[in-house]
Coordinates of C-alpha atoms in Angstrom, one line a residue:
X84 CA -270.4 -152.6 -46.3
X85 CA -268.4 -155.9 -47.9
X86 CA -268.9 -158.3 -44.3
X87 CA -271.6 -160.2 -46.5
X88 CA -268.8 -160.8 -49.3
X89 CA -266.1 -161.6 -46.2
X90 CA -269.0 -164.3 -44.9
X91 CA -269.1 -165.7 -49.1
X92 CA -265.4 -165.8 -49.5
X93 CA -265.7 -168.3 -46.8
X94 CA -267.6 -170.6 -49.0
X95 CA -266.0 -170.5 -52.3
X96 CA -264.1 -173.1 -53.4
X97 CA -263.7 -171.5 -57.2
X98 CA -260.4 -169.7 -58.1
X99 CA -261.9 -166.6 -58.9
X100 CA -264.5 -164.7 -57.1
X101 CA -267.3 -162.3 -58.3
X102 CA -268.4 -159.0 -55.8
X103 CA -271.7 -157.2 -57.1
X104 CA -273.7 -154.7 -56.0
X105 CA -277.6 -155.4 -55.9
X106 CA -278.3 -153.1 -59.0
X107 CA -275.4 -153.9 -61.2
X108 CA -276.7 -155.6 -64.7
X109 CA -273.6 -157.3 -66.1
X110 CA -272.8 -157.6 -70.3
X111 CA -272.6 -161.1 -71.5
X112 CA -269.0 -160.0 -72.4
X113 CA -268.4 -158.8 -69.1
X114 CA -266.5 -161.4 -66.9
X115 CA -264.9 -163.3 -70.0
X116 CA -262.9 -159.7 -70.4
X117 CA -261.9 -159.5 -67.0
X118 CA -260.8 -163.1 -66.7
X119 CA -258.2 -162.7 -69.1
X120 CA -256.3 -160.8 -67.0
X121 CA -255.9 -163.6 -64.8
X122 CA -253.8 -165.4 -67.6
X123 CA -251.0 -163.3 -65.7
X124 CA -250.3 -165.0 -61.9
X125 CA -249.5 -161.6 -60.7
X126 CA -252.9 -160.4 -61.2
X127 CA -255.0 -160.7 -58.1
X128 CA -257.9 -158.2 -58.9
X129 CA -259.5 -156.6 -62.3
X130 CA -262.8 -154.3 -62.0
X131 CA -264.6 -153.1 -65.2
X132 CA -266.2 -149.6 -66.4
X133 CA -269.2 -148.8 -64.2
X134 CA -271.3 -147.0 -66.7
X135 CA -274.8 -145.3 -65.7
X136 CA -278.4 -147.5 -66.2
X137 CA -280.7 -145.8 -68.8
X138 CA -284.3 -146.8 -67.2
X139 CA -285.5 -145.1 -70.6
X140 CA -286.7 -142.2 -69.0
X141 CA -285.7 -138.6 -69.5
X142 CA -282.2 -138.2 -67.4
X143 CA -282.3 -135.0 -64.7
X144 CA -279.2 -132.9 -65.0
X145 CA -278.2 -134.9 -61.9
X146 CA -278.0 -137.9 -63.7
X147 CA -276.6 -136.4 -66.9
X148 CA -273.7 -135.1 -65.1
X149 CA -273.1 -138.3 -63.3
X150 CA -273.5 -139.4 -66.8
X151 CA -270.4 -137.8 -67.7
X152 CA -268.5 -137.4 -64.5
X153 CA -269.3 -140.5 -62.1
X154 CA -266.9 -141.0 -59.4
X155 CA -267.5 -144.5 -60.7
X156 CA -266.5 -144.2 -64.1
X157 CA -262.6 -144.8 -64.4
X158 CA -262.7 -143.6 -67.7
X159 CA -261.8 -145.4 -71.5
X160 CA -258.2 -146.6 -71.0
X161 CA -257.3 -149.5 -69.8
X162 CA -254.9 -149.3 -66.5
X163 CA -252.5 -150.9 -64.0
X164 CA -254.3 -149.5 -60.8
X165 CA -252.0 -148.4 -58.4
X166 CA -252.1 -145.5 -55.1
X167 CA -250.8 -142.0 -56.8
X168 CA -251.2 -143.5 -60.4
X169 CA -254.4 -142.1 -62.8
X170 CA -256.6 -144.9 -61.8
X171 CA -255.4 -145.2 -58.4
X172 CA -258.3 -147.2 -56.7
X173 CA -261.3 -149.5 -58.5
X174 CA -265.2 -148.8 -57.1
X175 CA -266.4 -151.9 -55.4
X176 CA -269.6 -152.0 -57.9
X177 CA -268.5 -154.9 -59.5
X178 CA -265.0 -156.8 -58.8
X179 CA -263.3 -159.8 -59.9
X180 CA -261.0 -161.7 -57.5
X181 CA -258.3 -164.1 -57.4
X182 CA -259.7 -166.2 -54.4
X183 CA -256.4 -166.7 -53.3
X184 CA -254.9 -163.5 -53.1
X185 CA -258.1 -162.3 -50.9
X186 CA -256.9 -163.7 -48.0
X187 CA -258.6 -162.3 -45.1
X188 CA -261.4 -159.9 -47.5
X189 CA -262.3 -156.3 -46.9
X190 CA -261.3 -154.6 -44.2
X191 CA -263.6 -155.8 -41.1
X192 CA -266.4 -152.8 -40.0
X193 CA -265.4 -151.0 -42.8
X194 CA -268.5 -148.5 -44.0
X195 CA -267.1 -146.9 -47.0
X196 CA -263.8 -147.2 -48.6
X197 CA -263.0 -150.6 -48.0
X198 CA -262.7 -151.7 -52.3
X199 CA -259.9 -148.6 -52.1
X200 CA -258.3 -150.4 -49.2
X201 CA -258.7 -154.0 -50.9
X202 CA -256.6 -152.8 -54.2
X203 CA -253.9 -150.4 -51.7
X204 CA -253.5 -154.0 -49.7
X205 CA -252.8 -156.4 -52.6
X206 CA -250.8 -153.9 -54.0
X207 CA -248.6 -153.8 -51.2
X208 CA -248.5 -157.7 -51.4
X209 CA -246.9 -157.1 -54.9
X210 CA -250.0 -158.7 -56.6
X211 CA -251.3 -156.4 -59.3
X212 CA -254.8 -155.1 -60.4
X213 CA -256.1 -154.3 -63.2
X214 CA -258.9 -151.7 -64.7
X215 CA -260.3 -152.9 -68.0
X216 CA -263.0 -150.4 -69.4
X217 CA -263.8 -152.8 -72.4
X218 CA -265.9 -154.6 -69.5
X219 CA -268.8 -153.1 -68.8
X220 CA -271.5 -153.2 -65.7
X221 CA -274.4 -150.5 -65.3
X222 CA -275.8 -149.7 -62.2
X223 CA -278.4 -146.9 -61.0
X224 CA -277.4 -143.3 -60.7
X225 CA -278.8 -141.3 -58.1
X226 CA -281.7 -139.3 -59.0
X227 CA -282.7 -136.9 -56.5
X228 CA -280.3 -134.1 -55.3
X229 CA -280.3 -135.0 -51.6
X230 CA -279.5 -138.4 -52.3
X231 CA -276.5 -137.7 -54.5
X232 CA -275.1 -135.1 -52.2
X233 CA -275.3 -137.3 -49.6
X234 CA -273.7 -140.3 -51.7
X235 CA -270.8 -137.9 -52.4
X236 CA -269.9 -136.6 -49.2
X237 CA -270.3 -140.6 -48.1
X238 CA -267.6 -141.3 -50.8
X239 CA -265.3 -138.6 -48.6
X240 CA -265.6 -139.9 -45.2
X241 CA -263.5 -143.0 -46.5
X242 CA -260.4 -140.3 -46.5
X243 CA -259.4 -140.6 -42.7
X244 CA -259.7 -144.5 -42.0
X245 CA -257.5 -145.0 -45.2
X246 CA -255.1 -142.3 -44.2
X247 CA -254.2 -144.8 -40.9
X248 CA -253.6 -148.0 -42.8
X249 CA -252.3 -146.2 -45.9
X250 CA -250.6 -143.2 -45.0
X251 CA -248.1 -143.0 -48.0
X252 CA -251.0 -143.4 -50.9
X253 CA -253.9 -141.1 -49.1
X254 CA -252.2 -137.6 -49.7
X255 CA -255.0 -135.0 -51.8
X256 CA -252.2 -133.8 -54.1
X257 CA -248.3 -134.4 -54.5
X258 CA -245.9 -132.0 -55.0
X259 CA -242.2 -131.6 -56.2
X260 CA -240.2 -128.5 -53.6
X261 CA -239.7 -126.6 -56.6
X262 CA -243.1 -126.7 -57.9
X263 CA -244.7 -125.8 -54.6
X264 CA -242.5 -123.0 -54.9
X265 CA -244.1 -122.0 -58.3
X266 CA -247.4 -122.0 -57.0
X267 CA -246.8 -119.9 -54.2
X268 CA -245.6 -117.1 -56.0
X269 CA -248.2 -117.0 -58.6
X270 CA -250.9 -116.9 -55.8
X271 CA -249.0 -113.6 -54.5
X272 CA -250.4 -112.9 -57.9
X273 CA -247.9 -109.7 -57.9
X274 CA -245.7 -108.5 -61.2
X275 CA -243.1 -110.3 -60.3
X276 CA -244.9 -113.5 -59.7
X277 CA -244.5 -114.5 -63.4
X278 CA -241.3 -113.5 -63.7
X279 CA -240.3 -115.6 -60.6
X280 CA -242.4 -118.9 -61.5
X281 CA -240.5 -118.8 -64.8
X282 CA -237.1 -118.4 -62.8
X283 CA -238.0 -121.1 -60.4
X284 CA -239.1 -123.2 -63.8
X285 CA -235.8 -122.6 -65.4
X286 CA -233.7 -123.5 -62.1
X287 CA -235.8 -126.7 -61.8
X288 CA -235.3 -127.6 -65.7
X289 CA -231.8 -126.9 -65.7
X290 CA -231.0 -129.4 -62.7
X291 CA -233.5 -132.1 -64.2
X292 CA -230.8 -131.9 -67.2
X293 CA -228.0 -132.2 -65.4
X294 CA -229.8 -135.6 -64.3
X295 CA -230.2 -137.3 -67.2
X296 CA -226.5 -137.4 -67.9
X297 CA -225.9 -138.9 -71.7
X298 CA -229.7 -138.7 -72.6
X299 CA -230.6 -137.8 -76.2
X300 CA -231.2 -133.8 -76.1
X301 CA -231.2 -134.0 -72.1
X302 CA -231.6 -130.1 -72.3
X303 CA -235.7 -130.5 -74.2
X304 CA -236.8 -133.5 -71.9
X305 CA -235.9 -131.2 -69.0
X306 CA -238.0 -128.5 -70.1
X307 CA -241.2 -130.5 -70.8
X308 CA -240.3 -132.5 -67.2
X309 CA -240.4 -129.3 -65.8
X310 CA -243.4 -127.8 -68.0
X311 CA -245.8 -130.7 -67.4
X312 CA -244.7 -130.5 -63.4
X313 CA -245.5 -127.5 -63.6
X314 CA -249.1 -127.7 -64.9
X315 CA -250.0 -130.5 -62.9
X316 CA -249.1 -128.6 -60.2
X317 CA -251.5 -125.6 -60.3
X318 CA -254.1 -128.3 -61.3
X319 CA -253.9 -129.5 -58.1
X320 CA -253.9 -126.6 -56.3
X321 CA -257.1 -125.9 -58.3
X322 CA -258.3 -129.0 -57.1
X323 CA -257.2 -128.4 -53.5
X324 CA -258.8 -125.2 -53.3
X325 CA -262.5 -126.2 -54.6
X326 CA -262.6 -130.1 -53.4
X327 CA -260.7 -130.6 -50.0
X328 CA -259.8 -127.7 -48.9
X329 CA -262.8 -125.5 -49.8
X330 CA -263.5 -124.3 -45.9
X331 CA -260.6 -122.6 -45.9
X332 CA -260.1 -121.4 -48.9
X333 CA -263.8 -119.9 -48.9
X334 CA -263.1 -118.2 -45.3
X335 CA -260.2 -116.7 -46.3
X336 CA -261.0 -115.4 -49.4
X337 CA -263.8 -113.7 -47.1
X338 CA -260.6 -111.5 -45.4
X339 CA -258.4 -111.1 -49.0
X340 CA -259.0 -110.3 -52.4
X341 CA -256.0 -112.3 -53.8
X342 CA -257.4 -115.5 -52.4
X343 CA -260.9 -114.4 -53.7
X344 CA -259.5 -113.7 -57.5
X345 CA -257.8 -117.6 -56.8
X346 CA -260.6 -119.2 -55.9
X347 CA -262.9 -117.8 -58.4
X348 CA -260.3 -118.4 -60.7
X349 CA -259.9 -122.1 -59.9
X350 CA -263.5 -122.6 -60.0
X351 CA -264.0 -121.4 -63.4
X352 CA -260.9 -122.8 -65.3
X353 CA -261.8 -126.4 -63.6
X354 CA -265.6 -126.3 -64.8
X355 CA -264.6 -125.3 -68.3
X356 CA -262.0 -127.9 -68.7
X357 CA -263.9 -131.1 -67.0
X358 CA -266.5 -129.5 -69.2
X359 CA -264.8 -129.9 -72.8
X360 CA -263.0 -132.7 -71.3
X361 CA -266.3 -134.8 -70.8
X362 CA -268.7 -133.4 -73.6
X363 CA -271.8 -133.9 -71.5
X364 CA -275.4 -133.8 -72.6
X365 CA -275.9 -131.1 -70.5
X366 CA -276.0 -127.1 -70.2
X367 CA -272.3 -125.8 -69.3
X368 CA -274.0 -123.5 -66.7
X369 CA -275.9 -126.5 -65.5
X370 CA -272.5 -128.8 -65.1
X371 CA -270.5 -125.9 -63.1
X372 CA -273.1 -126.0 -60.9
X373 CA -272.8 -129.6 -60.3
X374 CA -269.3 -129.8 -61.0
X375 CA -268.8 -127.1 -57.5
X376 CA -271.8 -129.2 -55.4
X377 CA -269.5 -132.7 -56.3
X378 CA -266.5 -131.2 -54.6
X379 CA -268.1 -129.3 -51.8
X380 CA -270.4 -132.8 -51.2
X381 CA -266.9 -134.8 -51.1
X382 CA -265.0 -132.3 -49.7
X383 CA -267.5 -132.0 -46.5
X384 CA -267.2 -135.6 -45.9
X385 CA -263.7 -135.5 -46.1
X386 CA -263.5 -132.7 -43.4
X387 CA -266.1 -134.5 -41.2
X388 CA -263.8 -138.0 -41.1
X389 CA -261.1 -135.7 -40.5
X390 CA -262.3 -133.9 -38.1
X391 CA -264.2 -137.3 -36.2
X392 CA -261.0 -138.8 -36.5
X393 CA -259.3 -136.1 -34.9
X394 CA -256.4 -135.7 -37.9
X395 CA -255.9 -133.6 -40.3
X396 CA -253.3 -135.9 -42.0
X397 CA -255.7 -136.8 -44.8
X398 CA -255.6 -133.5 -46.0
X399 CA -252.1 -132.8 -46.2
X400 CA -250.5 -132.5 -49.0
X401 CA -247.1 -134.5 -49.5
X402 CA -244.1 -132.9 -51.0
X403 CA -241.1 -135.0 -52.2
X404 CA -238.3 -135.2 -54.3
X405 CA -239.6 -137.4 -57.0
X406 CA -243.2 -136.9 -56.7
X407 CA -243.8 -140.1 -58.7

């Protein structure tokens, strides 16, 4: 809860404004990085890499996953943070304000959730913020497995309140038509579904190109539009079926085989990507464990604000046009 920071921002008469958690340890570096940012007047917020604490002790393969795969950790590129963007939110760890585009805080008697709302409503202001991984802070993982499930199904109950004041930025995966179209017919998973993706693919390319109108080789941008659509597609869909929508896909893949050969597929080709993706100091067998317990831990709390909140509109997917 931020309602201590809303009481401070009452008393500060600086022009920029610090937020910390109680077990953040800052680098000497760390706020001279992020207050460069501030150089440009349209910059109201920048937030740093939240790295894990070594307490020089032996890490648990709790904490050497979150090691490599904190939902803290915003990654090594620096980033205009933005709803439906790569870094699309900053973790309220450790922020640095302009104190006069804070106006009235965090969002009053919100529990979780409220630094995502903080960035979505400056944004919206048309102030910009800013993720700058060169700046560093270190907190404390969690160590024990109950307390880390728990801390990840807390990060999930955020889903619902945000989907009421932000319910153009909240949506669990965006899709293009043609693209949704795609994926359905591979999850038929009959011999035509190949042929027919690569049909729909071809249709979809062919009126991207017509769109670009005098571009240089219109005809090869279409077709890696469309490829790259494409993948990010079923990468969602991957995502949809082991993160938010897990309940349902794991009760019906109890009544069909398709859904079954889906699911196990997703759950596979998602742990061995993340898993060459992040290089961890840890067993593969070890991070698909808690690569599956992450997105069933966030995906239950995403169900349960749902399902408190009586809406299901956090978990909708949103299909447009131009996805971007």
């Amino acid at each position: 809860m931020r309602f201590r920071g809303n009481e401070g921002i009452k008393h500060v008469t600086t022009p920029y404004v610090a937020f910390a958690d109680s077990d953040i340890v800052l680098h000497p570096d760390t706020i001279p990085l992020l207050l460069k940012h501030f150089n440009d007047r349209s910059v109201a917020l920048a937030g740093p890499r939240v790295l894990g604490w070594d307490h020089g002790k032996g890490m648990n393969w709790i904490e050497r996953y979150e090691e490599a795969r904190s939902s803290l950790d915003l990654g090594i590129f620096p980033a205009t943070v933005r709803p439906r963007s790569p870094v699309s939110g900053l973790p309220g760890a450790f922020l640095l304000a302009r104190t006069e585009a804070l106006g009235d805080g965090f969002a009053a008697g919100s529990r979780v959730g409220e630094d995502v709302d903080l960035v979505w409503r400056m944004v919206e202001q048309g102030w910009r913020v800013r993720f700058e991984p060169q700046a560093k802070v270190w907190h404390e993982h969690r160590q024990s497995i109950r307390e880390w499930l728990s801390r990840k199904a807390f990060y999930g109950t955020s889903a619902h309140a945000l989907s009421l004041r932000h319910p153009e930025a909240i949506a669990p995966a965006v899709f293009a038509p043609w693209s949704v179209a795609v994926v359905a017919v591979l999850l038929c998973q009959r011999k035509w579904s190949l042929p027919a993706a690569g049909a729909i693919a071809a249709c979809a390319a062919w009126g991207i190109s017509k769109k670009l109108g005098r571009s240089t080789h219109p005809v090869q941008i279409a077709a890696s539009l469309t490829a790259r659509g494409a993948l990010a597609a079923q990468t969602q869909t991957m995502a949809l079926l082991v993160r938010h929508w897990w309940p349902l896909a794991i009760t019906g893949s109890l009544f069909s085989r398709r859904l079954r050969r889906a699911l196990a597929m997703a759950c596979v080709v998602d742990a061995v990507w993340e898993y060459h993706r992040t290089r961890p100091q840890l067993g593969s067998f070890r991070f698909a464990i808690a690569r599956r317990l992450d997105d069933l831990a966030y995906g239950t709390g995403v169900w349960s604000s749902a399902l408190r909140g009586r809406s299901l509109r956090c978990l909708l997917p949103d299909v447009r046009k131009n996805p971007n």
